[in-house]
Amino acid sequence: MDPLVVPVPSLVLLIGPSGSGKSTWAARHFGPYEVVSSDRCRAMIADSEADQSVTPAAFELVRFIAARRLEAGRLAVVDATNVHAAARRHNLDLAAACGVPAVAIVLDLPVERMLANNAGRAGRVVDDEVVRRQRRDLDEALGVLGSEGYAAVHVLDEATIDAVTIERVQEP
Ligand code: GDP
Ligand code: MG
């Protein structure tokens, strides 16, 4: 399969329910500072990746770090579920404000695999019903992503997720 092209700088938006393997996949393909994770930002504020009470502050931090990285001409890979249109819109607006393209990468796996991943996760386990709802939200998102304004939308599924490689292209 062709490498997945990522312009630098750009905002890469990961899209996938909890347990779809976003953080694991991102760590394989991007550097530790390139990935800006909402769960890590929760922990930076409240000492726990699971502390939902600081969600608004965590997303402020995600966007602050992503914006500063983009202004510095670097990549920002936003690692959050992004299954809701409003969340994606925040990121698209941020990319536009920083004058860089946004690239969407969707982790489109069967809900059973996400549930199994979640159950096997050390520490933080998300309710099955939350994962199922996020999977339904993702189905809805897949129908509209093409018209939201990304430079590219890449949908990875079980057949491609392990094989895909990333090709960085430095923007002038
Ligand atoms: P996220 O919630 O989308 O960020 O998902 P994570 O990357 O945290 O993955 C959730 C759980 O599934 C973790 O325990 C991972 O170790 C596991 N996991 C993620 N990707 C894979 C995979 O490709 N194969 C297997 N066997 N486990 C995976
Ligand atoms: Mg994660």
mmCIF file of C-alpha atoms in Angstrom, residues 9-12 31-45 56-79 90-91 94-95 98 100:
data_model
loop_
_atom_site.group_PDB
_atom_site.id
_atom_site.type_symbol
_atom_site.label_atom_id
_atom_site.label_comp_id
_atom_site.label_asym_id
_atom_site.label_seq_id
_atom_site.Cartn_x
_atom_site.Cartn_y
_atom_site.Cartn_z
ATOM 1 C CA PRO A 9 3.876 21.269 9.417
ATOM 2 C CA SER A 10 0.313 20.035 9.648
ATOM 3 C CA LEU A 11 -2.267 19.148 12.224
ATOM 4 C CA VAL A 12 -2.910 15.411 12.132
ATOM 5 C CA GLY A 31 7.677 11.115 18.070
ATOM 6 C CA PRO A 32 6.667 11.528 21.705
ATOM 7 C CA TYR A 33 6.442 15.324 21.471
ATOM 8 C CA GLU A 34 4.643 15.255 18.130
ATOM 9 C CA VAL A 35 1.714 13.412 19.708
ATOM 10 C CA VAL A 36 -0.480 15.716 21.789
ATOM 11 C CA SER A 37 -2.791 13.487 23.799
ATOM 12 C CA SER A 38 -5.906 14.627 25.641
ATOM 13 C CA ASP A 39 -5.426 11.824 28.174
ATOM 14 C CA ARG A 40 -1.850 12.908 28.886
ATOM 15 C CA CYS A 41 -3.010 16.500 29.254
ATOM 16 C CA ARG A 42 -5.646 15.317 31.773
ATOM 17 C CA ALA A 43 -2.848 13.658 33.714
ATOM 18 C CA MET A 44 -0.605 16.732 33.499
ATOM 19 C CA ILE A 45 -3.377 18.719 35.159
ATOM 20 C CA PRO A 56 -12.273 21.300 29.431
ATOM 21 C CA ALA A 57 -8.885 22.329 30.829
ATOM 22 C CA ALA A 58 -7.221 19.285 29.227
ATOM 23 C CA PHE A 59 -8.532 20.259 25.795
ATOM 24 C CA GLU A 60 -7.429 23.862 26.307
ATOM 25 C CA LEU A 61 -3.967 22.478 26.970
ATOM 26 C CA VAL A 62 -4.103 20.199 23.902
ATOM 27 C CA ARG A 63 -4.987 23.126 21.703
ATOM 28 C CA PHE A 64 -2.423 25.409 23.301
ATOM 29 C CA ILE A 65 0.407 22.921 22.749
ATOM 30 C CA ALA A 66 -0.762 22.043 19.232
ATOM 31 C CA ALA A 67 -0.955 25.725 18.243
ATOM 32 C CA ARG A 68 2.515 26.507 19.607
ATOM 33 C CA ARG A 69 3.967 23.493 17.764
ATOM 34 C CA LEU A 70 2.311 24.485 14.481
ATOM 35 C CA GLU A 71 3.567 28.059 14.864
ATOM 36 C CA ALA A 72 7.038 26.586 15.343
ATOM 37 C CA GLY A 73 6.688 24.778 12.009
ATOM 38 C CA ARG A 74 6.287 21.375 13.620
ATOM 39 C CA LEU A 75 3.833 18.525 13.416
ATOM 40 C CA ALA A 76 0.988 18.220 15.922
ATOM 41 C CA VAL A 77 -0.782 14.850 16.082
ATOM 42 C CA VAL A 78 -3.919 15.320 18.152
ATOM 43 C CA ASP A 79 -4.609 12.058 19.981
ATOM 44 C CA HIS A 90 -12.055 23.036 16.951
ATOM 45 C CA ASN A 91 -9.020 21.311 15.459
ATOM 46 C CA LEU A 94 -6.888 25.736 14.890
ATOM 47 C CA ALA A 95 -5.083 24.429 11.800
ATOM 48 C CA CYS A 98 -2.069 28.563 12.129
ATOM 49 C CA VAL A 100 -1.401 24.712 8.059
#
